[in-house]
PDB file of C-alpha atoms in Angstrom:
ATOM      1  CA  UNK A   1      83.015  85.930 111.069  1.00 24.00           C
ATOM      2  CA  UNK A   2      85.472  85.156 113.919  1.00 26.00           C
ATOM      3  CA  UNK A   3      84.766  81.570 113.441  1.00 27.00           C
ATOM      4  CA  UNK A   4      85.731  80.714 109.878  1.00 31.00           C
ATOM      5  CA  UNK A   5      89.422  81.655 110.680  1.00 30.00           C
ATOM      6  CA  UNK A   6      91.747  79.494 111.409  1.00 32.00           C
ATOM      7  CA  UNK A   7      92.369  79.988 115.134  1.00 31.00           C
ATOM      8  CA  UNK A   8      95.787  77.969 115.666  1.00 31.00           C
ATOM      9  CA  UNK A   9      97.580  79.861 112.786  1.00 41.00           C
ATOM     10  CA  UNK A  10      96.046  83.567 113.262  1.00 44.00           C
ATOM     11  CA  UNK A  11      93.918  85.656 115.786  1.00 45.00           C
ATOM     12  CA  UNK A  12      93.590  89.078 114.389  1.00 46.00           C
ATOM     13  CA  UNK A  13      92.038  91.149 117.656  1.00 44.00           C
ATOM     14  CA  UNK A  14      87.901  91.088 117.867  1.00 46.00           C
ATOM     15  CA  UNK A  15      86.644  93.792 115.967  1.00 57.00           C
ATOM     16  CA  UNK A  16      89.483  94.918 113.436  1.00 81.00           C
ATOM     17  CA  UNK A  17      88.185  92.808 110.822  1.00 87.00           C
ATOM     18  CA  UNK A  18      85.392  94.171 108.155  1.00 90.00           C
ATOM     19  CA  UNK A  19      85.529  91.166 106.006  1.00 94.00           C
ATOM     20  CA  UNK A  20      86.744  87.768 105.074  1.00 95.00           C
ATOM     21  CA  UNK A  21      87.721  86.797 101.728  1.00 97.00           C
ATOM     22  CA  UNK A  22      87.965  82.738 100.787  1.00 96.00           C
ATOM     23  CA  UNK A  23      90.732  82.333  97.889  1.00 96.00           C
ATOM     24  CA  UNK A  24      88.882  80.746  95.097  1.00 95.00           C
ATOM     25  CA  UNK A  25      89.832  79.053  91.803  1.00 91.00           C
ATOM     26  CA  UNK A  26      90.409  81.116  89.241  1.00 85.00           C
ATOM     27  CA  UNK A  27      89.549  79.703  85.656  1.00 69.00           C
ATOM     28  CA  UNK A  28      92.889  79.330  83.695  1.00 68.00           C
ATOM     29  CA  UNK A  29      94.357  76.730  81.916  1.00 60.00           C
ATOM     30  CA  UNK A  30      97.341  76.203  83.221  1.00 65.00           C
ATOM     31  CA  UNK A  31      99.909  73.151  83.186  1.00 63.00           C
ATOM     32  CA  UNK A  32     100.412  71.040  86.249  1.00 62.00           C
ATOM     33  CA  UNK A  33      98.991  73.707  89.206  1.00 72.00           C
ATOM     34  CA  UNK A  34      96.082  76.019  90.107  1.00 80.00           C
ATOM     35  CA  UNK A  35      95.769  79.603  90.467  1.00 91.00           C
ATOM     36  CA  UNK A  36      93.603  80.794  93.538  1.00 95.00           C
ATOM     37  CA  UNK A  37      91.800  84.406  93.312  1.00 96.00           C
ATOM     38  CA  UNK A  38      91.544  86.955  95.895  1.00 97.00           C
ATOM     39  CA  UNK A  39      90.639  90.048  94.759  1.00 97.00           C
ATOM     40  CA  UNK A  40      88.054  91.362  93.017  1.00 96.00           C
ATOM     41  CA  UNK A  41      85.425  90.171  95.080  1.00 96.00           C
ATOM     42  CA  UNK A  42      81.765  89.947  95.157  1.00 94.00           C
ATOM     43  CA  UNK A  43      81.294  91.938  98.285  1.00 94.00           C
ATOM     44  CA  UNK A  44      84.796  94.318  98.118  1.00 96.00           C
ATOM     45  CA  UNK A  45      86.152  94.988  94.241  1.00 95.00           C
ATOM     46  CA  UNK A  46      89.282  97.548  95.695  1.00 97.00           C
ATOM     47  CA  UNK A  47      91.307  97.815  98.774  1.00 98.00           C
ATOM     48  CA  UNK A  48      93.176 101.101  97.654  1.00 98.00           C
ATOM     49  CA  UNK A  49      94.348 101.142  94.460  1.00 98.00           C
ATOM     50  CA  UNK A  50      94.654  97.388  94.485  1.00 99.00           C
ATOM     51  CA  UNK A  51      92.101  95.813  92.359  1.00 98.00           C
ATOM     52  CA  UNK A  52      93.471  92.201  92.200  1.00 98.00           C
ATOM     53  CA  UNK A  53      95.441  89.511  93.523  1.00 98.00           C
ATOM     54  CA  UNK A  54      96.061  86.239  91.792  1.00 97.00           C
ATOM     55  CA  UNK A  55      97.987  83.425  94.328  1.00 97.00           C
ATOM     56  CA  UNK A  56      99.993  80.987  91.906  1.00 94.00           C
ATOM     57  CA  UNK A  57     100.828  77.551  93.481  1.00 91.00           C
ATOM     58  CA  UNK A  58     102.757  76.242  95.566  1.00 94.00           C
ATOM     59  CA  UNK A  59     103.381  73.725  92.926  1.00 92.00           C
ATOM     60  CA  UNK A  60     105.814  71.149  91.380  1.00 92.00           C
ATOM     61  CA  UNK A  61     106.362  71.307  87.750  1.00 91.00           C
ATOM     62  CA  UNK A  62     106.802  68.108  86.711  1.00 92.00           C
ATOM     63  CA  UNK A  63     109.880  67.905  83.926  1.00 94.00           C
ATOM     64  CA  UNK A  64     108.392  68.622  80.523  1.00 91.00           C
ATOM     65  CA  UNK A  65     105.524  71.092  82.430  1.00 90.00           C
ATOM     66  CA  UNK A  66     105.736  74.829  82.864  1.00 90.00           C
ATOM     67  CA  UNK A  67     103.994  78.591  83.264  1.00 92.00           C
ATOM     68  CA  UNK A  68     103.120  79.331  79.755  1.00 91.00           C
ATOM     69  CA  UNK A  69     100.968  82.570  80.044  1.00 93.00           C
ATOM     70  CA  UNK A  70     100.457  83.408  76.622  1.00 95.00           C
ATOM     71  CA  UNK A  71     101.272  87.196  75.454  1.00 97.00           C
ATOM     72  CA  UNK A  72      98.155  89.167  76.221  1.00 98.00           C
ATOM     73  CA  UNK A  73      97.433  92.899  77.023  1.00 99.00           C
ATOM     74  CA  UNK A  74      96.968  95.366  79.291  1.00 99.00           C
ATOM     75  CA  UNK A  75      95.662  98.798  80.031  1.00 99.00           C
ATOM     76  CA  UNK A  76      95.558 101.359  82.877  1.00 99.00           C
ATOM     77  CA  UNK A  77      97.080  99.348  85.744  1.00 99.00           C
ATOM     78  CA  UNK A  78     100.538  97.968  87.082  1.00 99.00           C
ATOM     79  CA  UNK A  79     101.138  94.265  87.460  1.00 99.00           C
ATOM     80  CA  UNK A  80     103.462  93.664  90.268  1.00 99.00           C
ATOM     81  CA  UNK A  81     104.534  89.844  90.659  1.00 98.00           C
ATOM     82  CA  UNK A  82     106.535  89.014  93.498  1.00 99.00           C
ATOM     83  CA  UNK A  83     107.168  85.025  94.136  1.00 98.00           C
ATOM     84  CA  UNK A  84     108.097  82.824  97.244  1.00 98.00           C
ATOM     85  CA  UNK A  85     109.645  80.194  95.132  1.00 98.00           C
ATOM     86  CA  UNK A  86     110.536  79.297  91.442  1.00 97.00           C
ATOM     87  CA  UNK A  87     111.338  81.701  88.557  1.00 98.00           C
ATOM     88  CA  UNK A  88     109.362  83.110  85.944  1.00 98.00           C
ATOM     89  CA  UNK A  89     110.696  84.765  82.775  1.00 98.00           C
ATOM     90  CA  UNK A  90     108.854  88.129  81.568  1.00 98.00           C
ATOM     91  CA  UNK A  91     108.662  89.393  78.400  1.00 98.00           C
ATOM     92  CA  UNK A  92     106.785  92.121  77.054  1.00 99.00           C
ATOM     93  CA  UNK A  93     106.565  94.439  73.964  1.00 99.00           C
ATOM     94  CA  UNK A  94     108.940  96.793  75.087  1.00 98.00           C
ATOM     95  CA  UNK A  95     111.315  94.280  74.660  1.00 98.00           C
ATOM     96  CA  UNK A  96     112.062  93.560  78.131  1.00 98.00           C
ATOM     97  CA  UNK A  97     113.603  90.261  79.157  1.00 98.00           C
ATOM     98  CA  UNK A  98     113.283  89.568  82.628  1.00 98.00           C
ATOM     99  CA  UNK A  99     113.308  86.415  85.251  1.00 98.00           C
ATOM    100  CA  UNK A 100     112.053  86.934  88.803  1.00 98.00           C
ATOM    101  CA  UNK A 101     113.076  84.996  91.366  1.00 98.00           C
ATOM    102  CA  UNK A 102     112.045  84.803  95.054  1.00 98.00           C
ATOM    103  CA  UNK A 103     111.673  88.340  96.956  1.00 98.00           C
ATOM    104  CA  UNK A 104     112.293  90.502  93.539  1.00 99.00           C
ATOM    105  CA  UNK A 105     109.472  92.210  92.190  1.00 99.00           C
ATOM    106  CA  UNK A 106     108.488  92.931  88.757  1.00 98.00           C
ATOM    107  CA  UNK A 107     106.665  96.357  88.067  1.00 99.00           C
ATOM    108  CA  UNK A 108     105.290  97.077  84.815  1.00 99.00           C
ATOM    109  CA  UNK A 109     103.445  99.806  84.236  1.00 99.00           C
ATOM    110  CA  UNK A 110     100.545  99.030  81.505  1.00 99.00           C
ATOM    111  CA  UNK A 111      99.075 102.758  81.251  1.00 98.00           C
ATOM    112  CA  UNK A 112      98.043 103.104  77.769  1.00 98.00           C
ATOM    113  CA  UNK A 113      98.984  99.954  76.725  1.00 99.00           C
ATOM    114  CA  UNK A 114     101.082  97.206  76.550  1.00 99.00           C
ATOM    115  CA  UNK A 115     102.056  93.245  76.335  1.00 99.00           C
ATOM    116  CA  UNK A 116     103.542  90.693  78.291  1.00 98.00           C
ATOM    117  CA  UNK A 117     103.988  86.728  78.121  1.00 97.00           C
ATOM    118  CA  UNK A 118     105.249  84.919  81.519  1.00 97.00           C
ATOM    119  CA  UNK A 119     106.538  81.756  81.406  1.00 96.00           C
ATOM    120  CA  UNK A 120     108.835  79.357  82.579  1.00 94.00           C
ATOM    121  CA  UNK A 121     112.555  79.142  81.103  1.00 95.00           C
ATOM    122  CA  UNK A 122     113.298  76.311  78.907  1.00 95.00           C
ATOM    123  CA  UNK A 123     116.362  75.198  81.638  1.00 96.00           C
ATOM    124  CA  UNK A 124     113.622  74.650  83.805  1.00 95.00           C
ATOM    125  CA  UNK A 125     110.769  72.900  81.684  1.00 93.00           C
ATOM    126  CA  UNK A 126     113.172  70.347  81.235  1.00 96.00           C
ATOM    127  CA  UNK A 127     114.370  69.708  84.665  1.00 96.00           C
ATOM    128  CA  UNK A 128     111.293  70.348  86.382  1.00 92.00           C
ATOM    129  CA  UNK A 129     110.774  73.155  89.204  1.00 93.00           C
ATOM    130  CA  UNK A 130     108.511  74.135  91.658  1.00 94.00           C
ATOM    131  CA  UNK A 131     106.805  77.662  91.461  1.00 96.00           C
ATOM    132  CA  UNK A 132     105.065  79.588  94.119  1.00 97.00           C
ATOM    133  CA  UNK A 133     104.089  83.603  93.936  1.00 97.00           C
ATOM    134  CA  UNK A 134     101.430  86.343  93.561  1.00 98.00           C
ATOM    135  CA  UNK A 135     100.717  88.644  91.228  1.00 98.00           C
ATOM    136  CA  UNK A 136      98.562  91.712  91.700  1.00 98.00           C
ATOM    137  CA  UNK A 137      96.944  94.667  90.101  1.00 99.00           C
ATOM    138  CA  UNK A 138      97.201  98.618  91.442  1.00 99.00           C
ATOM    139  CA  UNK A 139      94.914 100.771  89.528  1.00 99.00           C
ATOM    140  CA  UNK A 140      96.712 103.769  88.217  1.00 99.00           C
ATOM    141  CA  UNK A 141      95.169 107.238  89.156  1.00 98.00           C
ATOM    142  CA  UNK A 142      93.121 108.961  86.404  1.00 98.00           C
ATOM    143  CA  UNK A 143      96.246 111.366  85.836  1.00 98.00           C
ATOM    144  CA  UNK A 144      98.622 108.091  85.198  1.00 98.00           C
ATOM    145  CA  UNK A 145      95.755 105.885  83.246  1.00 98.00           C
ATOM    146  CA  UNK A 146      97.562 106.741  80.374  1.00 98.00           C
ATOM    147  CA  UNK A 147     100.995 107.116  80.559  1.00 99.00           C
ATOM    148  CA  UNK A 148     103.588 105.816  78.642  1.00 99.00           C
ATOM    149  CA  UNK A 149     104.186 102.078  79.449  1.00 99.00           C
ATOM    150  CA  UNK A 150     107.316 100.776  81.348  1.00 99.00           C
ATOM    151  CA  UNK A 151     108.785  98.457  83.110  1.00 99.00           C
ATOM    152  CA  UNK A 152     111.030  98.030  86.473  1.00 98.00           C
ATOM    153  CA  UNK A 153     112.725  95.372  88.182  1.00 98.00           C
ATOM    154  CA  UNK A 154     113.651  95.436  91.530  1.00 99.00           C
ATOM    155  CA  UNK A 155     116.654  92.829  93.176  1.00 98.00           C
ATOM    156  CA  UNK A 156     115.987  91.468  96.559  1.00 98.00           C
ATOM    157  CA  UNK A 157     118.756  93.065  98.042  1.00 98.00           C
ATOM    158  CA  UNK A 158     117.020  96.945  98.110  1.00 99.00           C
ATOM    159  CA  UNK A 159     113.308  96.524  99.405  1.00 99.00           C
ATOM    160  CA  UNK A 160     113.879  97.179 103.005  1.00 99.00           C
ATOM    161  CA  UNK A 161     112.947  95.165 106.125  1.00 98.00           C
ATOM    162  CA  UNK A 162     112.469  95.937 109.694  1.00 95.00           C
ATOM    163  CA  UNK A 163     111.909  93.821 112.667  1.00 89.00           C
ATOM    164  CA  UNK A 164     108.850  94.822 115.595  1.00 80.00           C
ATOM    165  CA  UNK A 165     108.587  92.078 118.461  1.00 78.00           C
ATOM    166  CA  UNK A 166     109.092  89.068 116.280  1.00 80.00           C
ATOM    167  CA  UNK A 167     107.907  90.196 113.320  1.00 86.00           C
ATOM    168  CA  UNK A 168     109.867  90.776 110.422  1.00 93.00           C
ATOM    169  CA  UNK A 169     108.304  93.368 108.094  1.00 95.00           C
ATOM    170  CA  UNK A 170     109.730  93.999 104.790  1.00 98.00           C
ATOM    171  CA  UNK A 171     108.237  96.706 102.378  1.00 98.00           C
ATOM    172  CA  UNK A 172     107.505  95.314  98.694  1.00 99.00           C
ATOM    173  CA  UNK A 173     106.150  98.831  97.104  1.00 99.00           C
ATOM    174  CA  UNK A 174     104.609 101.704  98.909  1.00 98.00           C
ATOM    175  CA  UNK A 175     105.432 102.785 102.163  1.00 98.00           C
ATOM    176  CA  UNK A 176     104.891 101.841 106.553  1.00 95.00           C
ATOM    177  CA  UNK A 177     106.796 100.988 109.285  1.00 92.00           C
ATOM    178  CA  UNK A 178     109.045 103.794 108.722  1.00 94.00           C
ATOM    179  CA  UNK A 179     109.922 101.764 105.590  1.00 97.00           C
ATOM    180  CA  UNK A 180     109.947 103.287 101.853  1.00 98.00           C
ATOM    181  CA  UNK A 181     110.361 100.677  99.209  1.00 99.00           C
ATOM    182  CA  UNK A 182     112.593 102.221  96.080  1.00 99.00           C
ATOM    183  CA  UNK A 183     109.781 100.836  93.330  1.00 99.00           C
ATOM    184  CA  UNK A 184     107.951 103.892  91.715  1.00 97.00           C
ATOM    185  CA  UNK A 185     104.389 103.490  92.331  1.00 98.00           C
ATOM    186  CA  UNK A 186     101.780 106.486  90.742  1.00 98.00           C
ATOM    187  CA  UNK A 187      99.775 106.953  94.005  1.00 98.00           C
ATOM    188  CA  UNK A 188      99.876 105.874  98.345  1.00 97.00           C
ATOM    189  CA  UNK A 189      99.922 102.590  98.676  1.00 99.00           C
ATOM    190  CA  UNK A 190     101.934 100.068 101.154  1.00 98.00           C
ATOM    191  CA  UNK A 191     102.504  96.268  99.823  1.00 99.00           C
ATOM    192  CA  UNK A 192     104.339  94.625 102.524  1.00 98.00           C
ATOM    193  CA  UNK A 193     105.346  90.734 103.571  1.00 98.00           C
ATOM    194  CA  UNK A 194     104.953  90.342 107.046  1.00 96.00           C
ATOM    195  CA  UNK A 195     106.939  87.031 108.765  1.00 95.00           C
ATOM    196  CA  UNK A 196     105.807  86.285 112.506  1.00 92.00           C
ATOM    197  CA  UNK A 197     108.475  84.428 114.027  1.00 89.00           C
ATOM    198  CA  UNK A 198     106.896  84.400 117.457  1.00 87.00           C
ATOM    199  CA  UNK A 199     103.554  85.830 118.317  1.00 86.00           C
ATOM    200  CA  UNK A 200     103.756  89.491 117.535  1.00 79.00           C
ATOM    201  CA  UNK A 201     101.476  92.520 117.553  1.00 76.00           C
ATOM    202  CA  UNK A 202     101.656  94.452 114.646  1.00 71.00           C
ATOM    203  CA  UNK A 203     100.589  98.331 114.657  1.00 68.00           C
ATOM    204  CA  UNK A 204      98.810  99.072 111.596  1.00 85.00           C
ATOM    205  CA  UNK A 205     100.071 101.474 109.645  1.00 87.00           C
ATOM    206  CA  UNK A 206      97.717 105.040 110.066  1.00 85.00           C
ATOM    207  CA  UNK A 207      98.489 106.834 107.094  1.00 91.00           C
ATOM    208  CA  UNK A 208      96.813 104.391 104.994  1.00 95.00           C
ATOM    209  CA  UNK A 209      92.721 104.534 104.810  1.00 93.00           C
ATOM    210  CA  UNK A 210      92.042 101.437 103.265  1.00 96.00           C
ATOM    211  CA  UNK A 211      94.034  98.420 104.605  1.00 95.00           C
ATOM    212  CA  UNK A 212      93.830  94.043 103.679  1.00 96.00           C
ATOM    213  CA  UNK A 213      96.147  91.156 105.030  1.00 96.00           C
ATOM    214  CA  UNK A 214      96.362  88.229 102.624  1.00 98.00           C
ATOM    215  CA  UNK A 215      96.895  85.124 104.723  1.00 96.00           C
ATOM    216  CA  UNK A 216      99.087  82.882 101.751  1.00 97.00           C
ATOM    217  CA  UNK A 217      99.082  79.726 103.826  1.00 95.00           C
ATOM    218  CA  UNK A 218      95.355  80.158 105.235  1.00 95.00           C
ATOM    219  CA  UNK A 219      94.568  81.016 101.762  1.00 96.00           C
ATOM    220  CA  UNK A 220      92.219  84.213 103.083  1.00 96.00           C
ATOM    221  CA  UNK A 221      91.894  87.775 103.031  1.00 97.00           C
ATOM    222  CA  UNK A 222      91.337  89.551 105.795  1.00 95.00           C
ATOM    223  CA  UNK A 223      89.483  93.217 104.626  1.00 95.00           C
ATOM    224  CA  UNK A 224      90.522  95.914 108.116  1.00 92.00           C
ATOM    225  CA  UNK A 225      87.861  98.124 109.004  1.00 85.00           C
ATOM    226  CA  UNK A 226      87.918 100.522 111.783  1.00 73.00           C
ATOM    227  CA  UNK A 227      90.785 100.093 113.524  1.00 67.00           C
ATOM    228  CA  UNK A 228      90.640 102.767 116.171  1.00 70.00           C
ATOM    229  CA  UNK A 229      94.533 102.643 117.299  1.00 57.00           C
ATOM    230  CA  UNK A 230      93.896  98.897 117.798  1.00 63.00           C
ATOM    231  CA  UNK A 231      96.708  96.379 116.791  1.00 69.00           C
ATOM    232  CA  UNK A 232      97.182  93.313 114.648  1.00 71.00           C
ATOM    233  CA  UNK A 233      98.188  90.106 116.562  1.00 81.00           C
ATOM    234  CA  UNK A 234      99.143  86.877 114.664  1.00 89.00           C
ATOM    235  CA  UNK A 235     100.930  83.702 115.992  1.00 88.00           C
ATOM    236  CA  UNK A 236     104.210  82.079 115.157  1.00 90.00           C
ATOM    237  CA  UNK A 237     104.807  81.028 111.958  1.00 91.00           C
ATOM    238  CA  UNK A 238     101.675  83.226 109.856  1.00 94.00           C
ATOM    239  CA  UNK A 239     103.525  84.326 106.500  1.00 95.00           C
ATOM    240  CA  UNK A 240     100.924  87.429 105.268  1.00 96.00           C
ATOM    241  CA  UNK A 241     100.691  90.186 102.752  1.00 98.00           C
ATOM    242  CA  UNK A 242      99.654  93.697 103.815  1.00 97.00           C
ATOM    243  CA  UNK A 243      98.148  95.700 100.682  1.00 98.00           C
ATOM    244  CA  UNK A 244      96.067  98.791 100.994  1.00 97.00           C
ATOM    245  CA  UNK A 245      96.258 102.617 100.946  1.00 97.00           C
ATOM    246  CA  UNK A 246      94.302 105.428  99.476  1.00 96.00           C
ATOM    247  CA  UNK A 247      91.146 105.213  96.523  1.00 96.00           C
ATOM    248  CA  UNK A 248      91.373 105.835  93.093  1.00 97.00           C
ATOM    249  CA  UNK A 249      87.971 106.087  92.508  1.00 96.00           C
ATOM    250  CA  UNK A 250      85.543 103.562  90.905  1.00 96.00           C
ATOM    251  CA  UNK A 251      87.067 101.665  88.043  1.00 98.00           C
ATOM    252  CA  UNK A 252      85.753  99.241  85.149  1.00 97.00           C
ATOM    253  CA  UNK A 253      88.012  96.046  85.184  1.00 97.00           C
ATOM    254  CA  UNK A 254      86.942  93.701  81.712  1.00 97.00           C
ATOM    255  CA  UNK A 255      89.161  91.292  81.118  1.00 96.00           C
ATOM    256  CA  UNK A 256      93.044  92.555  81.691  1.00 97.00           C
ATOM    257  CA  UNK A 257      91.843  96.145  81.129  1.00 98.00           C
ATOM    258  CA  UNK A 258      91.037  98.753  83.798  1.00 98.00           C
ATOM    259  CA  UNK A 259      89.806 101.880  83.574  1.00 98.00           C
ATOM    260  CA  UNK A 260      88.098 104.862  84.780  1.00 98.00           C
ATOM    261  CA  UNK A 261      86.037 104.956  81.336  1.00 98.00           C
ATOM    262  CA  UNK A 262      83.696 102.165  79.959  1.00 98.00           C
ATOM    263  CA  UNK A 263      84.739 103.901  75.899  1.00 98.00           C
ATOM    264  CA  UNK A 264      88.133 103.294  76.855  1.00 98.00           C
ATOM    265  CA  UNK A 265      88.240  99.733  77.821  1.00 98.00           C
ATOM    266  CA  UNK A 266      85.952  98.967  74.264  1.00 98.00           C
ATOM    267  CA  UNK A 267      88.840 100.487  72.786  1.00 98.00           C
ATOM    268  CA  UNK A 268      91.266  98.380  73.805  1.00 99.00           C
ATOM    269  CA  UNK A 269      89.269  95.225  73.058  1.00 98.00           C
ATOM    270  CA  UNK A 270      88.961  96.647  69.317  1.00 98.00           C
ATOM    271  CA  UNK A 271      92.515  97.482  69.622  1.00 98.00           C
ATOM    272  CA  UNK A 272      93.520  93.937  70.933  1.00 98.00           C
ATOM    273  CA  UNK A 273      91.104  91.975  68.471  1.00 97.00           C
ATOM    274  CA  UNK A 274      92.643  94.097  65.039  1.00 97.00           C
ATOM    275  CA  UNK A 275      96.671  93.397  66.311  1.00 97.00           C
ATOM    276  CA  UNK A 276      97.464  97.125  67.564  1.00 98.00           C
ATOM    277  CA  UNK A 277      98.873  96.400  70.668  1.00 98.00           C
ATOM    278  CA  UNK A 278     102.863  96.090  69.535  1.00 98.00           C
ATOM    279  CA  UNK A 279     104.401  92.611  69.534  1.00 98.00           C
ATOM    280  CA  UNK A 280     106.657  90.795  72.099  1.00 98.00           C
ATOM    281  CA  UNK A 281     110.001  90.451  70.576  1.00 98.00           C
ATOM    282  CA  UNK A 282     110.730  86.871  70.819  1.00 96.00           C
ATOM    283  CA  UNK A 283     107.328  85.917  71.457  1.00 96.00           C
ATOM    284  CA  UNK A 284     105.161  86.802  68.697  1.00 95.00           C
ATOM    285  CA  UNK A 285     103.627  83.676  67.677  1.00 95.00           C
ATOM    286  CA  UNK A 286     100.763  82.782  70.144  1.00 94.00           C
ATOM    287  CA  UNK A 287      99.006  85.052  72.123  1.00 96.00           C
ATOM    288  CA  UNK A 288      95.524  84.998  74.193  1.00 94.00           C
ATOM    289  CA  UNK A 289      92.543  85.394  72.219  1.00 96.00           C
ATOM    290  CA  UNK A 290      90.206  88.291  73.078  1.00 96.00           C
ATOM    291  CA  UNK A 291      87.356  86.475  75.008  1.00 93.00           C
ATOM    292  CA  UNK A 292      83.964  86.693  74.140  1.00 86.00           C
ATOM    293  CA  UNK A 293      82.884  87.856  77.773  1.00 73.00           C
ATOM    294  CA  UNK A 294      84.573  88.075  80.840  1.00 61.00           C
TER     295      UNK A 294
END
């Protein structure tokens, strides 16, 4: 297992690791760059309450290209998008309006139902742009699956950071490190960007059962296992995500739907195919078929 990592950019210590993930393509249609998927995985569907993890790019829109993610649906998660370069504009059918731009992060809370378009602004398409970011999934707990849907966005400026030996740690959603992040998450969870200036050693954080590190650059997940007090060590210049934290239990993901309950998500495909999901205000003409399996 040791062996298919990439030794001159990271060296997690012998024996922390449970298993490896490869980034593979995911199949979208998308203008001008590829999407990579992490999570779920053959071999590990969950790490906490995270239950995917999409990496966009990095890419350069040529002028005239864009993101055009056509309004689509979700239920019984949160989509959290978070990007290292570009812009995207959100809209969904609460009628939020929303770019994100590097180190914010978009929150929106699906729970009984809602839907979103992302795409790039119009300023943009013309100019051209580049566009690099992730977006993941966190499974809401049975008692949120169905809660009214929202959304939060979240400047740069308030997710905190700390520095340990060379490593600058700063705290997306969730909580570690001494670090809580202000963004209103449903159960424990830590989503943090970890920056290794220098070689550093990184104490895990303990409070958290279930515990990944996304390599962007290496394109990998690494899955932790036991980790007995041991520590994380990477070398200079590794840019990773930390997700993890505790189970929600098992969940049925078809689709963009997630649920504890294989009635509910045939629900929301009946829903979705007959036009009850509201409408995105500004953005009501196209919007992503229902496929016929996923």
């Amino acid at each position: 297992m040791e062996a298919a990592l990439p030794a001159h950019r990271a060296a997690p210590r012998a024996g922390v690791i449970e298993l490896v993930i490869p980034e593979r393509p995911a199949a979208l249609e998308l203008d001008g760059f590829t999407v990579g998927r992490v999570l779920p995985y053959v071999r590990r569907r969950m790490v906490g309450p995270f239950i995917f993890l999409d990496h966009m790019g990095p890419a350069e829109l040529v002028p005239g290209n864009g993101l055009d993610v056509r309004p689509h649906p979700h239920i019984g998660l949160a989509t959290v998008t978070y990007l290292f370069d570009g812009e995207i504009v959100h809209r969904d059918s609460l009628g939020y309006v929303q770019p994100i731009r590097p180190g914010e992060i978009n929150w929106m809370t699906a729970g009984r139902g809602i839907a979103h378009s992302e795409r790039t602004s119009p300023e943009l398409r013309a100019s051209g742009s580049t566009l690099h970011g992730i977006q993941i999934w966190v499974a809401l707990p049975n008692a949120a699956e169905e809660v009214e849907p929202s959304f939060d966005h979240y400047a740069a400026d308030v997710l905190p950071e700390t520095r340990v030996d060379g490593v600058n740690i700063r705290m997306l959603a969730g909580s570690g490190y001494g670090l809580v992040s202000p963004v209103r998450t449903f159960s424990p969870l830590v989503y943090a960007q970890l920056t290794f200036d220098a070689d550093g050693v990184v104490p895990l954080p303990e409070e958290h059962p279930e515990l990944a590190l996304f390599l962007v650059d290496e394109r990998r997940m690494l899955v932790l296992g036991d980790r007995d007090g041991e520590e994380l060590r990477m070398t200079a210049g590794t840019r990773a995500l930390l997700i993890g934290g505790s189970p929600v239990g098992p969940r049925h993901i078809w689709w963009n739907f997630v649920s504890s309950s294989k009635e509910r998500i045939e629900q929301a495909k009946r829903d979705w195919r007959e036009s009850r999901f509201a409408k995105i205000p500004g953005d009501d003409v196209e919007f992503v078929p229902l496929p016929q399996r996923s």
